[in-house]
Coordinates of C-alpha atoms and ligand atoms in Angstrom, one line a residue:
X15 CA -11.7 -11.1 6.2
X16 CA -11.9 -9.0 3.0
X17 CA -15.1 -7.5 1.5
X18 CA -13.3 -6.4 -1.7
X19 CA -14.7 -9.1 -3.9
X20 CA -16.4 -8.4 -7.2
X21 CA -19.5 -6.2 -6.9
X22 CA -21.8 -8.7 -8.6
X23 CA -24.0 -10.8 -6.3
X24 CA -22.6 -14.2 -5.5
X25 CA -23.6 -16.9 -8.1
X26 CA -24.7 -20.3 -7.0
X27 CA -22.1 -23.1 -7.1
X28 CA -21.8 -24.6 -10.6
X29 CA -22.0 -28.0 -8.9
X30 CA -22.6 -28.9 -5.3
X31 CA -21.5 -32.3 -4.0
X32 CA -23.0 -33.9 -0.9
X33 CA -21.0 -36.6 1.0
X34 CA -23.8 -38.4 2.8
X35 CA -27.4 -38.2 1.5
X36 CA -29.5 -38.6 4.6
X37 CA -31.8 -36.3 6.6
X38 CA -29.7 -33.2 6.6
X39 CA -28.5 -33.5 3.1
X40 CA -32.1 -33.9 1.9
X41 CA -33.2 -30.8 3.7
X42 CA -30.4 -28.8 2.0
X43 CA -30.9 -30.4 -1.4
X44 CA -34.6 -29.6 -1.3
X45 CA -33.7 -25.9 -0.7
X46 CA -31.2 -25.9 -3.6
X47 CA -33.8 -27.3 -6.0
X48 CA -36.3 -24.7 -4.7
X49 CA -33.7 -22.0 -5.5
X50 CA -33.7 -23.2 -9.2
X51 CA -30.7 -25.4 -9.2
X52 CA -31.0 -28.4 -11.6
X53 CA -30.7 -31.9 -10.2
X54 CA -27.8 -32.5 -12.6
X55 CA -25.8 -29.8 -10.7
X56 CA -26.0 -31.8 -7.5
X57 CA -23.8 -34.8 -6.9
X58 CA -24.4 -37.1 -4.0
X59 CA -22.2 -39.8 -2.5
X60 CA -24.4 -42.2 -0.4
X61 CA -23.6 -45.8 0.3
X62 CA -27.1 -46.8 1.4
X63 CA -29.1 -48.1 -1.5
X64 CA -32.4 -47.2 0.3
X65 CA -31.2 -43.6 0.7
X66 CA -30.1 -43.5 -3.0
X67 CA -33.5 -44.7 -4.1
X68 CA -35.1 -42.1 -1.9
X69 CA -33.0 -39.3 -3.4
X70 CA -34.0 -40.4 -6.9
X71 CA -37.7 -40.6 -6.1
X72 CA -37.8 -37.3 -4.2
X73 CA -35.4 -35.1 -6.2
X74 CA -34.6 -36.9 -9.4
X75 CA -30.9 -37.2 -8.3
X76 CA -28.9 -40.2 -9.1
X77 CA -26.5 -40.6 -6.2
X78 CA -23.2 -42.6 -6.3
X79 CA -22.4 -45.4 -3.8
X80 CA -18.7 -44.3 -3.8
X81 CA -16.8 -41.1 -4.5
X82 CA -15.9 -40.9 -8.2
X83 CA -14.6 -38.4 -10.8
X84 CA -18.0 -36.6 -10.9
X85 CA -16.9 -34.9 -7.6
X86 CA -14.2 -33.0 -9.4
X87 CA -16.8 -30.6 -10.9
X88 CA -18.0 -29.5 -7.5
X89 CA -16.8 -26.2 -6.2
X90 CA -18.7 -26.6 -3.0
X91 CA -18.7 -29.9 -1.0
X92 CA -21.2 -30.4 1.8
X93 CA -20.2 -33.0 4.4
X94 CA -23.4 -34.5 5.8
X95 CA -22.1 -37.8 7.3
X96 CA -22.2 -38.9 10.9
X97 CA -19.2 -37.7 12.9
X98 CA -18.1 -41.4 13.4
X99 CA -17.4 -41.9 9.6
X100 CA -16.3 -38.3 8.7
X101 CA -12.6 -39.0 8.8
X102 CA -12.8 -42.2 6.6
X103 CA -15.1 -40.4 4.1
X104 CA -12.9 -37.4 4.0
X105 CA -9.7 -39.4 3.3
X106 CA -11.6 -41.2 0.5
X107 CA -12.9 -38.1 -1.2
X108 CA -9.9 -35.8 -0.6
X109 CA -8.1 -36.4 -4.0
X110 CA -11.4 -35.6 -5.8
X111 CA -12.3 -32.4 -4.0
X112 CA -9.1 -30.3 -4.4
X113 CA -9.9 -26.6 -4.7
X114 CA -13.5 -26.9 -3.4
X115 CA -15.0 -24.9 -0.5
X116 CA -16.1 -27.4 2.2
X117 CA -19.2 -27.1 4.4
X118 CA -19.6 -29.6 7.3
X119 CA -22.9 -30.1 9.2
X120 CA -21.4 -32.8 11.4
X121 CA -21.8 -32.4 15.1
X122 CA -18.7 -32.0 17.2
X123 CA -16.1 -32.5 14.5
X124 CA -13.8 -29.4 14.6
X125 CA -12.8 -27.5 11.6
X126 CA -9.1 -28.1 12.4
X127 CA -9.7 -31.8 11.9
X128 CA -11.6 -31.3 8.7
X129 CA -8.9 -29.0 7.4
X130 CA -6.2 -31.5 8.1
X131 CA -8.2 -34.5 6.6
X132 CA -9.0 -32.5 3.4
X133 CA -5.7 -30.6 3.1
X134 CA -7.4 -27.2 2.8
X135 CA -8.2 -24.3 5.1
X136 CA -11.4 -23.4 3.2
X137 CA -13.8 -25.0 5.7
X138 CA -17.1 -23.7 7.1
X139 CA -19.1 -25.5 9.7
X140 CA -22.9 -25.2 10.0
X141 CA -25.1 -26.5 12.7
X142 CA -28.6 -26.7 11.3
X143 CA -31.8 -28.4 12.7
X144 CA -34.5 -30.5 11.1
X145 CA -37.1 -27.7 10.7
X146 CA -34.8 -26.9 7.8
X147 CA -36.9 -29.5 5.9
X148 CA -39.8 -27.0 5.9
X149 CA -37.7 -23.9 5.5
X150 CA -38.1 -23.0 9.3
X151 CA -34.6 -24.2 10.4
X152 CA -32.3 -22.3 12.7
X153 CA -28.6 -22.7 11.8
X154 CA -25.3 -21.3 13.2
X155 CA -22.3 -21.0 10.9
X156 CA -18.6 -20.8 11.6
X157 CA -15.9 -20.1 9.1
X158 CA -12.1 -20.7 9.3
X159 CA -10.0 -17.6 8.7
X160 CA -9.1 -18.6 5.1
X161 CA -12.7 -18.4 4.0
X162 CA -13.3 -15.1 2.3
X163 CA -16.4 -12.9 2.2
X164 CA -17.7 -14.2 -1.1
X165 CA -17.4 -17.8 0.1
X166 CA -19.3 -16.9 3.2
X167 CA -22.0 -15.5 1.0
X168 CA -22.1 -18.8 -1.0
X169 CA -22.7 -20.7 2.2
X170 CA -25.4 -18.2 3.3
X171 CA -27.0 -18.7 -0.1
X172 CA -27.0 -22.4 0.3
X173 CA -28.5 -22.3 3.7
X174 CA -31.0 -19.5 3.0
X175 CA -33.9 -21.7 1.9
X176 CA -33.6 -23.8 5.1
X177 CA -34.5 -20.8 7.4
X178 CA -32.5 -18.4 9.6
X179 CA -28.7 -18.4 9.9
X180 CA -26.4 -16.8 12.5
X181 CA -22.6 -16.5 12.2
X182 CA -20.6 -17.2 15.3
X183 CA -17.0 -16.3 15.6
X184 CA -15.8 -18.7 18.4
X185 CA -15.9 -22.3 17.2
X186 CA -16.3 -23.9 20.6
X187 CA -19.7 -22.2 20.8
X188 CA -20.9 -24.5 18.0
X189 CA -21.1 -27.3 20.7
X190 CA -23.5 -25.1 22.6
X191 CA -25.5 -24.4 19.4
X192 CA -25.6 -28.1 18.7
X193 CA -27.0 -28.8 22.2
X194 CA -29.5 -25.9 22.1
X195 CA -30.9 -25.7 18.5
X196 CA -29.3 -28.6 16.7
X197 CA -30.8 -31.2 19.1
X198 CA -33.5 -28.7 20.2
X199 CA -36.3 -29.9 18.0
X200 CA -36.2 -33.3 19.9
X201 CA -36.8 -31.4 23.2
X202 CA -39.8 -29.8 21.7
X203 CA -41.1 -33.1 20.4
X204 CA -40.5 -34.6 23.8
X205 CA -42.7 -31.9 25.4
X206 CA -45.3 -32.4 22.8
X207 CA -45.3 -36.1 23.5
X208 CA -45.8 -35.5 27.2
X209 CA -48.5 -32.8 26.6
X210 CA -50.4 -35.2 24.3
X211 CA -50.1 -38.0 26.8
X212 CA -51.6 -35.7 29.5
X213 CA -54.4 -34.8 27.1
X214 CA -55.4 -38.4 26.4
X215 CA -55.1 -39.3 30.1
X216 CA -57.6 -36.5 30.8
X217 CA -60.1 -37.9 28.3
X218 CA -59.2 -36.1 25.0
X219 CA -58.7 -38.1 21.9
X220 CA -55.2 -38.5 20.6
X221 CA -56.0 -36.3 17.6
X222 CA -57.5 -33.6 19.7
X223 CA -54.7 -33.7 22.2
X224 CA -52.0 -33.6 19.5
X225 CA -53.7 -30.7 17.7
X226 CA -54.1 -28.7 20.9
X227 CA -50.5 -29.3 21.9
X228 CA -48.9 -28.5 18.5
X229 CA -51.1 -25.5 18.0
X230 CA -50.1 -24.2 21.5
X231 CA -46.4 -24.7 20.9
X232 CA -46.5 -23.1 17.5
X233 CA -48.5 -20.1 18.7
X234 CA -46.5 -19.6 21.9
X235 CA -43.2 -19.8 20.0
X236 CA -44.5 -17.2 17.4
X237 CA -45.7 -15.0 20.2
X238 CA -42.2 -15.1 21.9
X239 CA -40.6 -14.4 18.5
X240 CA -42.8 -11.3 17.8
X241 CA -43.0 -10.0 21.3
X242 CA -40.6 -7.5 22.9
X243 CA -41.2 -9.1 26.3
X244 CA -39.0 -11.8 27.7
X245 CA -40.4 -15.4 28.1
X246 CA -40.9 -15.0 31.8
X247 CA -43.1 -12.0 31.3
X248 CA -45.1 -13.8 28.7
X249 CA -45.4 -16.7 31.1
X250 CA -46.6 -14.5 33.9
X251 CA -49.4 -13.2 31.7
X252 CA -50.7 -16.7 31.4
X253 CA -50.5 -17.3 35.1
X254 CA -53.5 -16.0 36.9
X255 CA -53.1 -15.8 40.7
X256 CA -54.4 -18.9 42.3
X257 CA -55.3 -20.3 38.9
X258 CA -54.6 -23.4 36.8
X259 CA -51.2 -22.3 35.3
X260 CA -49.9 -21.5 38.7
X261 CA -50.7 -25.1 39.8
X262 CA -48.9 -26.5 36.8
X263 CA -45.8 -24.3 37.1
X264 CA -45.5 -25.0 40.8
X265 CA -45.7 -28.7 40.1
X266 CA -43.0 -28.4 37.4
X267 CA -40.7 -26.3 39.7
X268 CA -41.2 -28.8 42.5
X269 CA -40.2 -31.6 40.1
X270 CA -37.2 -29.6 38.9
X271 CA -38.2 -29.7 35.2
X272 CA -36.4 -26.4 34.3
X273 CA -33.2 -27.5 36.0
X274 CA -33.4 -30.9 34.4
X275 CA -33.7 -29.3 31.0
X276 CA -30.7 -27.2 31.6
X277 CA -28.7 -30.3 32.7
X278 CA -29.9 -32.2 29.6
X279 CA -28.7 -29.5 27.2
X280 CA -25.4 -29.4 29.0
X281 CA -25.1 -33.2 28.5
X282 CA -25.7 -32.7 24.8
X283 CA -22.9 -30.0 24.7
X284 CA -20.6 -32.4 26.5
X285 CA -21.4 -35.1 24.0
X286 CA -20.6 -32.8 21.1
X287 CA -17.2 -32.1 22.7
X288 CA -16.6 -35.8 23.1
X289 CA -17.6 -36.5 19.4
X290 CA -14.9 -33.9 18.5
X291 CA -12.3 -35.6 20.7
X292 CA -13.2 -39.2 19.8
X293 CA -13.7 -38.8 16.1
X294 CA -11.5 -35.8 15.3
X295 CA -7.8 -35.9 14.7
Ligands
NDP310 N1 -30.4 -35.0 12.1 C1 -30.3 -33.8 12.7 O1 -31.2 -33.3 13.4 C2 -29.0 -33.1 12.6 C3 -27.8 -33.7 12.1 N2 -26.7 -33.0 12.0 C4 -25.5 -33.7 11.6 O2 -25.7 -34.0 10.2 C5 -24.9 -35.2 9.9 C6 -25.8 -36.1 9.2 O3 -26.9 -36.5 10.0 P1 -28.2 -37.0 9.4 O4 -28.5 -36.5 8.0 O5 -29.2 -36.9 10.4 O6 -27.7 -38.6 9.3 P2 -28.3 -39.7 8.3 O7 -27.9 -41.0 8.9 O8 -29.7 -39.4 7.9 O9 -27.4 -39.4 7.0 C7 -26.0 -39.7 6.9 C8 -25.8 -40.6 5.6 O10 -24.5 -40.7 5.3 C9 -24.3 -42.0 4.8 N3 -22.9 -42.4 4.9 C10 -22.2 -43.3 5.7 N4 -20.9 -43.4 5.4 C11 -20.7 -42.6 4.3 C12 -19.6 -42.3 3.5 N5 -18.4 -42.8 3.8 N6 -19.7 -41.5 2.5 C13 -20.9 -40.9 2.2 N7 -22.1 -41.2 2.9 C14 -21.9 -42.0 4.0 C15 -25.2 -42.9 5.7 O11 -25.4 -44.1 5.1 P3 -25.6 -45.4 6.1 O12 -26.9 -45.1 6.8 O13 -25.6 -46.6 5.2 O14 -24.5 -45.4 7.1 C16 -26.4 -42.0 5.8 O15 -27.3 -42.3 4.7 C17 -24.3 -35.7 11.2 O16 -23.0 -35.4 11.3 C18 -25.1 -34.9 12.3 O17 -24.3 -34.7 13.4 C19 -26.6 -31.7 12.3 C20 -27.7 -31.0 12.8 C21 -29.0 -31.7 13.0
LIG311 O1 -28.1 -36.0 17.7 C1 -27.1 -35.6 17.0 O2 -26.0 -36.0 17.3 C2 -27.4 -34.7 15.9 C3 -26.7 -33.4 16.0 C4 -27.7 -32.4 16.4 C5 -29.0 -33.1 16.1 N1 -28.7 -34.4 15.8

């Protein structure tokens, strides 16, 4: 990997193309527009008419139903399609994306498959999560060897408005990232649902329970982020001897909640591997 590129800071892509214009593409597009990119510099291929209308209404972007010659202008192509359709979409767009740097957010699909389908080694994979929509995402990035330092910067720049990024150097770990932080918001929402349900069953209104649960999650997560202490230490500070928290933690330990969560995340990792096997080359 060389750092000998031009001293000037990296410039934004002249045109960025998105293949797939759903949830993840929208999060990234919102960030690019916030960075000052013009809607005319963003091409989107999106077969769903409803999604195309949404992109026009939300961002002023006219998406195309099929890949066309407009893609040739893109020097960065973002692949935001489901793993199941990636291969087909790649083979369709390949003749139009020669020379571009490629960034995939698809779960499981390995960069070797992508490189083979697109006929280029200039492939980066990202695993973002949905808080990217509000600039609070957590993404991991992995680049194939042929991707140079300037191209890595380009990807970092694209991802920057979505939140934090972290490079990893062993691609298989992206499946762990997918299981932990890619799917992770769903685990948090699952806990929020259960906490809200508990609140209403104890007599609080839905609104009160939701507000208390969300405020607690947000505050505790921020405390964990800012604190030098590990989560178990922070937890012990909440847990008075013979008190209420102790009763709750004992109950969760007895029910195997922590172990169940670990197994669940391992199941997600396994599914990411399977997606790579089933839908990769
Ligand atoms: N959602 C999440 O939390 C995360 C998702 N990801 C990854 O991001 C990728 C996209 O997920 P997400 O945005 O949630 O999915 P969405 O379903 O919201 O978006 C994918 C879009 O791609 C469209 N599409 C289907 N076939 C093609 C094609 N051949 N060419 C162009 N577009 C096509 C779909 O249309 P239609 O609906 O008509 O099929 C759909 O609108 C996935 O690979 C997923 O693994 C990664 C991290 C987190
Ligand atoms: O559920 C999925 O497969 C995608 C990948 C990570 C989050 N959503």
